[in-house]
Short mmCIF file of C-alpha atoms in Angstrom, two decimals:
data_model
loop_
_atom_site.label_atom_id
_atom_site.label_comp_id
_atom_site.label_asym_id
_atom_site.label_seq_id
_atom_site.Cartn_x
_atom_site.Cartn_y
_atom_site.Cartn_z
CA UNK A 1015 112.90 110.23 79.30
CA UNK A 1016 114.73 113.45 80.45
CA UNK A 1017 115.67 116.36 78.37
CA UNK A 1018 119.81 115.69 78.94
CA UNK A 1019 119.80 112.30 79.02
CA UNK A 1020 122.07 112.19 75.90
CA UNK A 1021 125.05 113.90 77.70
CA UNK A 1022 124.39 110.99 80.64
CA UNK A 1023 124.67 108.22 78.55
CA UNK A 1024 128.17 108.12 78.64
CA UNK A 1025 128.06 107.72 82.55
CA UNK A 1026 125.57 105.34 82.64
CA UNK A 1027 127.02 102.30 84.93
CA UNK A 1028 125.16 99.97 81.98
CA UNK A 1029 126.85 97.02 83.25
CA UNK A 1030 126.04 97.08 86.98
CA UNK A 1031 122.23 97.98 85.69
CA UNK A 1032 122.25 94.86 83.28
CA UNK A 1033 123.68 92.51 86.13
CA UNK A 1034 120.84 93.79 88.40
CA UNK A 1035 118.32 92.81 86.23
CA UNK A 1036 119.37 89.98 85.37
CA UNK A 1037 119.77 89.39 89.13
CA UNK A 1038 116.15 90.96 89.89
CA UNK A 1039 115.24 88.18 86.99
CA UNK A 1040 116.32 85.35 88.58
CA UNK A 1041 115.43 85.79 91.77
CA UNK A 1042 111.67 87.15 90.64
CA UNK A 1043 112.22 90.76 92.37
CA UNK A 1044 110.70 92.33 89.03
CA UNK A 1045 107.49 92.64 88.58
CA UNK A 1046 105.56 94.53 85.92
CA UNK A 1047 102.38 96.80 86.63
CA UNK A 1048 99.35 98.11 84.68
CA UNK A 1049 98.63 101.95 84.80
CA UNK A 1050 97.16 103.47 88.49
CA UNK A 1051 97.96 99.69 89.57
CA UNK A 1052 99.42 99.65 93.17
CA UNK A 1053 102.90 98.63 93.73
CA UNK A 1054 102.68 96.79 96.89
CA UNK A 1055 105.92 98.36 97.88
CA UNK A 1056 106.79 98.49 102.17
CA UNK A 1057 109.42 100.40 104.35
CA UNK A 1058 112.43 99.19 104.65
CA UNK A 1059 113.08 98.15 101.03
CA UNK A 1060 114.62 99.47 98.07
CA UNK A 1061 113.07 99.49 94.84
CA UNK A 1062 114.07 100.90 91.44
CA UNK A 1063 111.57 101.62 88.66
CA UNK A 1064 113.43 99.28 85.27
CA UNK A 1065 110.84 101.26 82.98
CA UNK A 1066 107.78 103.38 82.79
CA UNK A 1067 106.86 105.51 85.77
CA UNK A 1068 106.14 105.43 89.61
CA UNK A 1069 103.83 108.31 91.18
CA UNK A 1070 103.77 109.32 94.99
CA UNK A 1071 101.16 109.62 97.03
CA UNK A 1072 101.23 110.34 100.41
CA UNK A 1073 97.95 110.22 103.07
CA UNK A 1074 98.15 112.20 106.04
CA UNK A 1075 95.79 111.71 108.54
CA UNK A 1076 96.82 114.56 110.70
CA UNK A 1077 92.95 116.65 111.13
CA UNK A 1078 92.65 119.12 113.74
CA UNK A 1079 88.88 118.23 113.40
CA UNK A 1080 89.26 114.56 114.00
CA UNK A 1081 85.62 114.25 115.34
CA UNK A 1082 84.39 114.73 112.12
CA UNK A 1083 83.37 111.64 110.25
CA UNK A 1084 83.85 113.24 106.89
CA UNK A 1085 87.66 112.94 107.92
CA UNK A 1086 87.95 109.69 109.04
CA UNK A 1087 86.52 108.14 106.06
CA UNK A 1088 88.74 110.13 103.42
CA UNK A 1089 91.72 110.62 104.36
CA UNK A 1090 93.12 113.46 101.84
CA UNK A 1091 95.78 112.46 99.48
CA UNK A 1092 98.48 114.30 98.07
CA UNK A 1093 100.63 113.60 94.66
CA UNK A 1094 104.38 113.54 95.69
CA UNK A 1095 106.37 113.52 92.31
CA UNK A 1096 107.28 111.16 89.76
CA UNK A 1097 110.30 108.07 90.47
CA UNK A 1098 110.95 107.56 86.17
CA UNK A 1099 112.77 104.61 84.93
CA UNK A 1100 116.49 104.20 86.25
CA UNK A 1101 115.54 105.71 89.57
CA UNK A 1102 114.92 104.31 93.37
CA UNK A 1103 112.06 105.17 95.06
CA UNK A 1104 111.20 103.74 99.05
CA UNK A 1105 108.25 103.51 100.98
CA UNK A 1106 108.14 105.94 104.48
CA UNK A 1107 105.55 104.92 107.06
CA UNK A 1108 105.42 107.26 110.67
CA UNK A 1109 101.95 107.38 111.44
CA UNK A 1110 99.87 109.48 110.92
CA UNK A 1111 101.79 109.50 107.76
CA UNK A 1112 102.11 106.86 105.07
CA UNK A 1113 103.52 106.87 101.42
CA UNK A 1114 102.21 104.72 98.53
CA UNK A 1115 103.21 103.73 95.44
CA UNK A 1116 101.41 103.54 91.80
CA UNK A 1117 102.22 102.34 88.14
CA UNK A 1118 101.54 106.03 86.72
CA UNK A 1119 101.56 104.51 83.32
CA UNK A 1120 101.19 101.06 81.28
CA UNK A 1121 104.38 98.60 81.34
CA UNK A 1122 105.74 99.94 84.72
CA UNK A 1123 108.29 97.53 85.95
CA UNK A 1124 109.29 97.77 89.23
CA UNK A 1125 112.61 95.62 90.69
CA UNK A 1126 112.89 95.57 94.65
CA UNK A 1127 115.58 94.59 97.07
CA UNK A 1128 116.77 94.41 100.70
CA UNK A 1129 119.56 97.32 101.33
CA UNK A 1130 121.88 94.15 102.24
CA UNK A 1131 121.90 93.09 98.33
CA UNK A 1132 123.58 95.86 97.48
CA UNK A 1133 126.93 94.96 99.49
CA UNK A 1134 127.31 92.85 96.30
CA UNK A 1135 127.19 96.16 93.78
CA UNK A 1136 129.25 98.62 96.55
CA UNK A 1137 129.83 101.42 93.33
CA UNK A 1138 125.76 101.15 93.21
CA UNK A 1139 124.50 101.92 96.18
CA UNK A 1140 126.49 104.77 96.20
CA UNK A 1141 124.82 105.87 93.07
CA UNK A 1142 121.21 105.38 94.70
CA UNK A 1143 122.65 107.61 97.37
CA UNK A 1144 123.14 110.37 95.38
CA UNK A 1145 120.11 109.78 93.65
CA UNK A 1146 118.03 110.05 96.68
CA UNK A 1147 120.70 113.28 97.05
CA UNK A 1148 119.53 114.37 93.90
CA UNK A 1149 115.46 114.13 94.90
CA UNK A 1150 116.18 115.53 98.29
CA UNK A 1151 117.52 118.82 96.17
CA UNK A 1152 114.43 118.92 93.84
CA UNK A 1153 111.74 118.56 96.87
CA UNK A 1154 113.66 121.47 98.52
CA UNK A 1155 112.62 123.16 95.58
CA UNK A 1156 109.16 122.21 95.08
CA UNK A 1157 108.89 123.02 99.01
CA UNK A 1158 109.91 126.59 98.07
CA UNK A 1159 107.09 126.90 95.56
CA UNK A 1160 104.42 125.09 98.15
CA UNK A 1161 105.34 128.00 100.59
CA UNK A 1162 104.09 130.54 98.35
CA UNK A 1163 100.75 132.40 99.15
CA UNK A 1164 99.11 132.35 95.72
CA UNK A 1165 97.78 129.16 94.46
CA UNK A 1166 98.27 130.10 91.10
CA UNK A 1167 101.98 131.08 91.96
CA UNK A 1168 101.97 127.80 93.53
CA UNK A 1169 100.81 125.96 90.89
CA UNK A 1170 103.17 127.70 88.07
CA UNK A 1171 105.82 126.71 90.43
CA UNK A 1172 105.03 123.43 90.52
CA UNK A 1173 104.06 122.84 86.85
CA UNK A 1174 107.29 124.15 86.44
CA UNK A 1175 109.51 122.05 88.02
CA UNK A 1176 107.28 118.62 87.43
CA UNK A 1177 108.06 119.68 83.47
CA UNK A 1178 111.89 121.11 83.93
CA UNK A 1179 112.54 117.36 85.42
CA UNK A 1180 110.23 114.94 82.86
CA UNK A 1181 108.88 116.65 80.23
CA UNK A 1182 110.45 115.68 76.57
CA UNK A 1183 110.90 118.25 73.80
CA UNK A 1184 108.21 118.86 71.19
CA UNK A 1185 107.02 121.05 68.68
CA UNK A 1186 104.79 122.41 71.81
CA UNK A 1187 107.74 123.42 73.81
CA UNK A 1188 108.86 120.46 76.84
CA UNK A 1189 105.84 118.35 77.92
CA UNK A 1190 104.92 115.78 80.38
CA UNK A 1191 105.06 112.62 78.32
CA UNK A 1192 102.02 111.31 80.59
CA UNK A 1193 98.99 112.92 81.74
CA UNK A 1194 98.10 113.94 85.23
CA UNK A 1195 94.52 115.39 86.17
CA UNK A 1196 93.32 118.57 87.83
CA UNK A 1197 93.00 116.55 91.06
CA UNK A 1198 96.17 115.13 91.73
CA UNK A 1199 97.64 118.51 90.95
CA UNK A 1200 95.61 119.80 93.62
CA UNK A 1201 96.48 117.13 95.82
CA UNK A 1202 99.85 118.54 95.31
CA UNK A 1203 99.38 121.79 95.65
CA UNK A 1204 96.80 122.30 98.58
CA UNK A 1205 94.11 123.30 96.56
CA UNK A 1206 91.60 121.58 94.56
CA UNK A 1207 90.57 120.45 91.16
CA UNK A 1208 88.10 123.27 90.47
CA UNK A 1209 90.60 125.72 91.87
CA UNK A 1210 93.17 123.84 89.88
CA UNK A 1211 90.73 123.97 86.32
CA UNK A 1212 90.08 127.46 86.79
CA UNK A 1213 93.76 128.90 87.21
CA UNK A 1214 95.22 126.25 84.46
CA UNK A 1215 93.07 128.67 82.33
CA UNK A 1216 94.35 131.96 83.56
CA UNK A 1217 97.69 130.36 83.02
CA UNK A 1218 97.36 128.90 79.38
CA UNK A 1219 95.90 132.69 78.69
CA UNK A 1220 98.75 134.34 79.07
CA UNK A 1221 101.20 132.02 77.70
CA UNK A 1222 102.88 130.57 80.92
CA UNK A 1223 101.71 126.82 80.47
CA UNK A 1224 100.18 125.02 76.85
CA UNK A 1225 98.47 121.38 76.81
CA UNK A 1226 99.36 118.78 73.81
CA UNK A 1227 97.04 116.87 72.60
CA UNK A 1228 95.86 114.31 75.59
CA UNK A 1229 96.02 116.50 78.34
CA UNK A 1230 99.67 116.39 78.09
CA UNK A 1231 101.32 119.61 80.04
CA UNK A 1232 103.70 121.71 78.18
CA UNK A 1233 106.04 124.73 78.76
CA UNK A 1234 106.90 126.46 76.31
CA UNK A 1235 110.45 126.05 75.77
CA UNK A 1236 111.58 129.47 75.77
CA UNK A 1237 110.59 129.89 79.14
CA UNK A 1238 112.74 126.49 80.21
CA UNK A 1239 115.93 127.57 78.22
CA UNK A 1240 115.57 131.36 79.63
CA UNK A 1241 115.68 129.64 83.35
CA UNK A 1242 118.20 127.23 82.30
CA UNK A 1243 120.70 130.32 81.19
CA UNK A 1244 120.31 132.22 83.87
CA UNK A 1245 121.38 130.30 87.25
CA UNK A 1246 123.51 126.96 87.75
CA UNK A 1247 122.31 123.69 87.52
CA UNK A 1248 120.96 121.92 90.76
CA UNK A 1249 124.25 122.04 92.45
CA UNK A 1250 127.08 119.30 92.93
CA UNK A 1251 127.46 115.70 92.16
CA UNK A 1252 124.04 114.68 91.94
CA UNK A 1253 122.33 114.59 88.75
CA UNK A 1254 118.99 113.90 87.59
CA UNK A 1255 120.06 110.64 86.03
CA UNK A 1256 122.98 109.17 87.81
CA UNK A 1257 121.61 105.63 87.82
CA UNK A 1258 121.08 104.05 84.92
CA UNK A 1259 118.40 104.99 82.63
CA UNK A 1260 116.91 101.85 81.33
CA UNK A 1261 114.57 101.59 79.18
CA UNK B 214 119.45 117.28 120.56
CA UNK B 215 117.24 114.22 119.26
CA UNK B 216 114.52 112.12 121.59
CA UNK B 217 116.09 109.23 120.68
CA UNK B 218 119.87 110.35 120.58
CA UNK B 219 120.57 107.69 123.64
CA UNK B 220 119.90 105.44 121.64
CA UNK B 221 121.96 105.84 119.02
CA UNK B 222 125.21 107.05 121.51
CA UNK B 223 126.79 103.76 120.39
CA UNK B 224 126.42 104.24 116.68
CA UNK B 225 128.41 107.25 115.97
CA UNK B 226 131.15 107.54 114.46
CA UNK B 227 132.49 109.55 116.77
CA UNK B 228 136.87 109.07 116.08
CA UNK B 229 136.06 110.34 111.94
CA UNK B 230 133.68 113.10 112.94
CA UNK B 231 136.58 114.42 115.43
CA UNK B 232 139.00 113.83 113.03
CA UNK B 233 136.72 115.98 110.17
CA UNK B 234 136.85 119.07 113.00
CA UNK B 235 140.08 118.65 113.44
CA UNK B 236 140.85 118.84 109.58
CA UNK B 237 138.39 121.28 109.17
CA UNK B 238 140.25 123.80 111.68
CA UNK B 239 143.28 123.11 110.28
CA UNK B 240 142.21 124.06 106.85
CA UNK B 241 139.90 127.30 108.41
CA UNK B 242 137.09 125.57 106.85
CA UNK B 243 135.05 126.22 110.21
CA UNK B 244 133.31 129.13 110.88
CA UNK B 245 131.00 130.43 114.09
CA UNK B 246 127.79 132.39 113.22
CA UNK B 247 125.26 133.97 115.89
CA UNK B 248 121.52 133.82 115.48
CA UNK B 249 119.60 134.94 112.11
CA UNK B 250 123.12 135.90 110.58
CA UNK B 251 123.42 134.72 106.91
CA UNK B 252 125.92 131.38 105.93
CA UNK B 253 127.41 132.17 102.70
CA UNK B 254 127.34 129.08 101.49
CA UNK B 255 126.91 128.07 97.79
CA UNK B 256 125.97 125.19 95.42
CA UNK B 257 128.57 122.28 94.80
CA UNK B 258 129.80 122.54 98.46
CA UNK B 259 128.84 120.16 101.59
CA UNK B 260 128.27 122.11 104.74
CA UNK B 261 128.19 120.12 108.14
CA UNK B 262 126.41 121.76 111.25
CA UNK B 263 129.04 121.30 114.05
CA UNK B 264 126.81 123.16 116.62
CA UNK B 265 123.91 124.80 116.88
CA UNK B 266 121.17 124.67 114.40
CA UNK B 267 120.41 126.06 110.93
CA UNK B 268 117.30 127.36 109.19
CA UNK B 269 117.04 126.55 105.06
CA UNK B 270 114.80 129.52 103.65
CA UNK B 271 114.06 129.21 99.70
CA UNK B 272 112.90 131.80 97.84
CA UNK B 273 110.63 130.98 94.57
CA UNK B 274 110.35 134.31 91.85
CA UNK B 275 107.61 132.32 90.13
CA UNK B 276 105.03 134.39 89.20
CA UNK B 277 101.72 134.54 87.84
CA UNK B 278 101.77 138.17 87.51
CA UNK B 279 105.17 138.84 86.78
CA UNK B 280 104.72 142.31 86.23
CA UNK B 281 103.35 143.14 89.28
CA UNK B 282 105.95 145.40 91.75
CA UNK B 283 105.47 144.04 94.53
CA UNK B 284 106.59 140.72 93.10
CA UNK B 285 109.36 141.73 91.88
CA UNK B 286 110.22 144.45 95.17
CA UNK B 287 109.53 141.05 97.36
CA UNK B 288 109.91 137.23 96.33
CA UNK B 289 108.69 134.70 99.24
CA UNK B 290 110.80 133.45 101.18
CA UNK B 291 109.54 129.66 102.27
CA UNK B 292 111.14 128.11 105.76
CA UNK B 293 112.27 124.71 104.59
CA UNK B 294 113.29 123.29 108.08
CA UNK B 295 115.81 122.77 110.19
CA UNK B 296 119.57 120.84 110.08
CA UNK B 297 120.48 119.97 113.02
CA UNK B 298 124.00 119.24 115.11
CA UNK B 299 125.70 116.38 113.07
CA UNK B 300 123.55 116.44 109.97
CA UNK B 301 125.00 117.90 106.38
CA UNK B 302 122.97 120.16 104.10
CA UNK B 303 123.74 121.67 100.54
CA UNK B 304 122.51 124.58 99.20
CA UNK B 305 120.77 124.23 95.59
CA UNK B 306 120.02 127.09 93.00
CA UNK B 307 118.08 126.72 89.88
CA UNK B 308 116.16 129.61 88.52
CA UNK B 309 113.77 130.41 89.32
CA UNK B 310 114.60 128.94 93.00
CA UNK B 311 117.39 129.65 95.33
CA UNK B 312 117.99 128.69 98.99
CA UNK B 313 119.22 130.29 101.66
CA UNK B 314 120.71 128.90 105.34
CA UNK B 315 120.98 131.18 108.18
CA UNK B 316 122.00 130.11 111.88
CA UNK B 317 118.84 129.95 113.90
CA UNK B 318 120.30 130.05 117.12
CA UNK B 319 123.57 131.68 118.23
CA UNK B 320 127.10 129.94 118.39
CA UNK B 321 126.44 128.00 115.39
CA UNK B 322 128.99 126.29 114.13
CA UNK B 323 129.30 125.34 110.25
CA UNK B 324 132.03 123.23 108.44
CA UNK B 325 132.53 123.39 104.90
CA UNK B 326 133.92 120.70 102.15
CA UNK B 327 134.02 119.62 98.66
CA UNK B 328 132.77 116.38 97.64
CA UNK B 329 136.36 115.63 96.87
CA UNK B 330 137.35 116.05 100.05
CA UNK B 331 135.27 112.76 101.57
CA UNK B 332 137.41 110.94 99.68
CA UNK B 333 139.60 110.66 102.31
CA UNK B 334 136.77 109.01 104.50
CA UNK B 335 134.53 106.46 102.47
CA UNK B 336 132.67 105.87 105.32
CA UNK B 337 132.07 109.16 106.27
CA UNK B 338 130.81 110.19 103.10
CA UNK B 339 127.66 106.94 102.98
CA UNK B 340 126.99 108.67 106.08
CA UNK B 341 126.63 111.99 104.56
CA UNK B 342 124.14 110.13 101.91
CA UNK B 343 122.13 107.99 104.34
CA UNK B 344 121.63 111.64 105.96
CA UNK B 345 120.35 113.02 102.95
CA UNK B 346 118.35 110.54 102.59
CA UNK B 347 116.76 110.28 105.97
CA UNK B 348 116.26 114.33 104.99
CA UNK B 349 114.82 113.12 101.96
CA UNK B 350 112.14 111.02 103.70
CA UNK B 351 111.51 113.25 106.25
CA UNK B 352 110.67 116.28 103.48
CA UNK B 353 108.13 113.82 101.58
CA UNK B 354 106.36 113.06 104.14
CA UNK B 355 106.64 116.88 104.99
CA UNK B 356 104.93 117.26 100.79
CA UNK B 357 102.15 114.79 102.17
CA UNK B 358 100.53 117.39 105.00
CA UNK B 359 101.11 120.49 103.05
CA UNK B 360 98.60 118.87 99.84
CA UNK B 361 96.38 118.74 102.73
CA UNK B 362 93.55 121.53 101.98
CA UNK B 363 92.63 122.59 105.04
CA UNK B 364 95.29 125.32 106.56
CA UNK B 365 94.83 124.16 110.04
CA UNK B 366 95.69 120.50 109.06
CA UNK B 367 98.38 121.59 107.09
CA UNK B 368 99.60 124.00 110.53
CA UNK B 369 98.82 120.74 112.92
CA UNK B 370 100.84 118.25 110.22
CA UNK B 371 103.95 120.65 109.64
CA UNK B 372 103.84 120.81 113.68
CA UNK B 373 103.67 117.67 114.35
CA UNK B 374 106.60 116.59 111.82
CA UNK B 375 109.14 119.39 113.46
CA UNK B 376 108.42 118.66 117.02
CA UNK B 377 108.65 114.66 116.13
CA UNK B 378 112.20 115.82 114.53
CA UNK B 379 113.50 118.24 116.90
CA UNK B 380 111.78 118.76 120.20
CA UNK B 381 113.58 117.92 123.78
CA UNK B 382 111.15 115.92 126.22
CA UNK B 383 109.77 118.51 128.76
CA UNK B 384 107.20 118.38 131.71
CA UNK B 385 105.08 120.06 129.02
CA UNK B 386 105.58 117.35 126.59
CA UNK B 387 108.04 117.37 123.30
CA UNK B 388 108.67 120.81 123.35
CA UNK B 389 111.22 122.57 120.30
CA UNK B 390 114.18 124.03 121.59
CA UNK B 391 114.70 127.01 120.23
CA UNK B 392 111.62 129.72 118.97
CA UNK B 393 110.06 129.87 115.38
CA UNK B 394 108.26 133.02 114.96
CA UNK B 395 104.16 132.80 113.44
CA UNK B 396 105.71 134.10 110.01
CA UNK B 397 107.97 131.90 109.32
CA UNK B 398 105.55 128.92 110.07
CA UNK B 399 103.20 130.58 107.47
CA UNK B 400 106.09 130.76 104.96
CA UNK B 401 106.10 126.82 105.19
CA UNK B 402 102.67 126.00 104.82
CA UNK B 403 101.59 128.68 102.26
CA UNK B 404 99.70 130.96 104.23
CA UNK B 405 100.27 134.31 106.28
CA UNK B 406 101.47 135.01 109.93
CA UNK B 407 98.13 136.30 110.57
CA UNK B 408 96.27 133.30 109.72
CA UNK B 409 99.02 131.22 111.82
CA UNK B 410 98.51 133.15 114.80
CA UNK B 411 94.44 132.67 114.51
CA UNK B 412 94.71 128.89 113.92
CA UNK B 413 97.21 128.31 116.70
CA UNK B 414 95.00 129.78 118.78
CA UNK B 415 92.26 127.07 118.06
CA UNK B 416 94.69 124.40 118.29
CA UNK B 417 95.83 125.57 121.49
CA UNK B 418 92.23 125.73 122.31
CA UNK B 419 91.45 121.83 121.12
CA UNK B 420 94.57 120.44 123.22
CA UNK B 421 96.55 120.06 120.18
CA UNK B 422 99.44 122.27 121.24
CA UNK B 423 100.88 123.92 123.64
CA UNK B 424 103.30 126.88 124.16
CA UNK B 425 106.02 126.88 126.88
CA UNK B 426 107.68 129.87 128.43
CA UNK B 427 109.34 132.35 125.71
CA UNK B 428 107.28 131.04 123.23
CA UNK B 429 108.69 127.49 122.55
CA UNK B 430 105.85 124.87 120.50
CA UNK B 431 105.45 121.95 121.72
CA UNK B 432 103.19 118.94 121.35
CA UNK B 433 101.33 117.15 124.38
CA UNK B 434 103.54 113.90 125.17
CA UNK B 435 101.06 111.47 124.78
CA UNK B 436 99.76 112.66 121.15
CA UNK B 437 103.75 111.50 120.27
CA UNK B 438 103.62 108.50 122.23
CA UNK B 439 100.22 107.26 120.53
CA UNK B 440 101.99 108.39 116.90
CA UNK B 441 105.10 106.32 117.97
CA UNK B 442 103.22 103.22 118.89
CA UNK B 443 100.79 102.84 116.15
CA UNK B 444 103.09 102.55 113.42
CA UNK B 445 106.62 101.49 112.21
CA UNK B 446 109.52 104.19 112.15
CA UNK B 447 110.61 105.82 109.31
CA UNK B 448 112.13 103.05 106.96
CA UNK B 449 115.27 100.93 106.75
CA UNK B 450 118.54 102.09 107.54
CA UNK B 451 118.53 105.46 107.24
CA UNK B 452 118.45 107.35 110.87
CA UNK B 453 117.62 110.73 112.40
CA UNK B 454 121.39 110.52 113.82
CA UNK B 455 123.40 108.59 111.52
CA UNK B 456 125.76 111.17 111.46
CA UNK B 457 127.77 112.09 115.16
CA UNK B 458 125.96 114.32 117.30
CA UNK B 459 128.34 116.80 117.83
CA UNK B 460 127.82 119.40 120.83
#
């Protein structure tokens, strides 16, 4: 699922995974989802995505217009990332704020806990630590790119660090491995999906993005290996796949 | 520093947090810095703010026009928020992204460590974790305003989040402590001191905000009272103080 996974595998804490699963198994904390199913997922609890992929979505009902009724009845929605498989997600609620989770593809399965289960698996939780670490890092970034002025500077930004973090390698340069429409990259962005349609153009003109196939977003790769030589990996510890990468 | 630091009095660890100044003057890993003056601080370190507060700026060189001067003369800088007394940040680079931390007020205080160093506190270091990822909830729901399309929602959401965070309890209501200048609240939510200034001024105008004194934001108590009530704080165990409060 990432680009370095190979180097990870070594890491990978397979064992403590396997046991979890096995655990989640027994005591039916698994469940599996269909694509843009909800995950009925609450605060307070952990849960770690055992294959496919989870997308974000957050509502905020903030409106410094809250008379209108156009408001009221749609709240907006914004697209908050990717959680792919091996990874924890959790649910925030603080009004007028609430996250929400949904199977972003077919065969999502989804294994939950209370924080308490992991006294059993100490070396674990540790590891979903630093993977929440590691996501903490990468929405500092993408909050770099939403600060930007331009929504097409915006939207490179953001294409390019969605693809740097899940796209796969292909002939086409590193591409999403799902789709995701011109609205939720709005949602995302601040913009919306006309805006969105009209600068992915500009964009695939001169050369900064491709699309595969299905609607599948690429980069091409020389602009990913070109970043990639000239600054440090996101710093530290934390890595993009320190928990186990099941699949 | 906190609204709800009384609270939480009982909870710190307040013998290991000593004990980490202590080591930390020992080893001159400690260092004072007065108000807008650059931290030098680099990837694959943990910094701890002792005192005072500090601002994270990134800067994003993603451009749609990359051969435009300007661009290149100028990248954005985007204010990323606040860490606080007691709470650890990192700094993370990864073309085409850096960040930046600067004190925001004077007499900050900053310690510095490697990640090698918490071994000699265990404890210490799941609290440096649960803080990032109490930072990490705090930034998505943060993401969740700014895909808001509206600028003014996205101004009233980004103000709402920072004075929830970090404002003191005033006769004006929740009020923050220290100034953030029209700019640097357009650098957060994509969009330009001017228009900040303009929208404020309608916001003001609505009830939404107020100003106090030398120019401090602050939000009307009961607007934060009404938020509080009508839904459940920000999930599980993670806490806007779980590391000591120093002052």
């Amino acid at each position: 699922m990432y680009p370095a996974s190979d180097a990870q595998d070594n890491a990978r804490p397979f064992l403590t995974w396997q046991r979890i699963i096995d655990w989640a198994q027994e005591h039916y904390r698994c469940r599996t989802f269909n694509k843009d199913e909800k995950i009925p997922a609450r605060p307070g609890l952990l849960y770690l995505v055992q294959r496919g992929s989870v997308r974000l979505v957050g509502t905020a009902q903030v409106n410094a217009n809250a008379t209108s009724r156009v408001a009221r009845i749609a709240p907006e929605e914004a697209f908050l990332g990717f959680v792919g498989a091996g990874q924890p997600f959790e649910i925030v609620a603080q009004s007028p704020f609430t996250l929400q989770s949904y199977a972003h593809v077919d065969q999502t399965s989804v294994v939950w806990m209370y924080w308490n289960d992991l006294d059993n698996w100490p070396h674990f939780r540790r590891e979903v630590l630093d993977a929440f670490r590691y996501q903490h890092q990468r929405k500092l970034l993408w909050l770099s790119t939403l600060g930007q002025r331009r929504t097409i500077d915006r939207l490179l930004g953001f294409l390019t660090l969605l693809i740097e973090e899940y796209g796969e390698p292909t002939e086409d340069g590193y591409c999403l491995p799902f789709p995701l429409t011109h609205a939720q990259i709005g949602s995302a962005i601040g913009s919306t999906r006309v805006t969105v349609t009209r600068l992915m153009g500009k964009l695939r003109q001169k050369g900064l993005i491709r699309t595969q196939g299905d609607n599948l977003l690429c980069l091409p790769a020389e602009i990913i290996e070109k970043r990639r030589n000239s600054a440090p990996e996101v710093g530290g510890e934390a890595d993009s796949n320190v928990i186990a990468n099941a699949s």
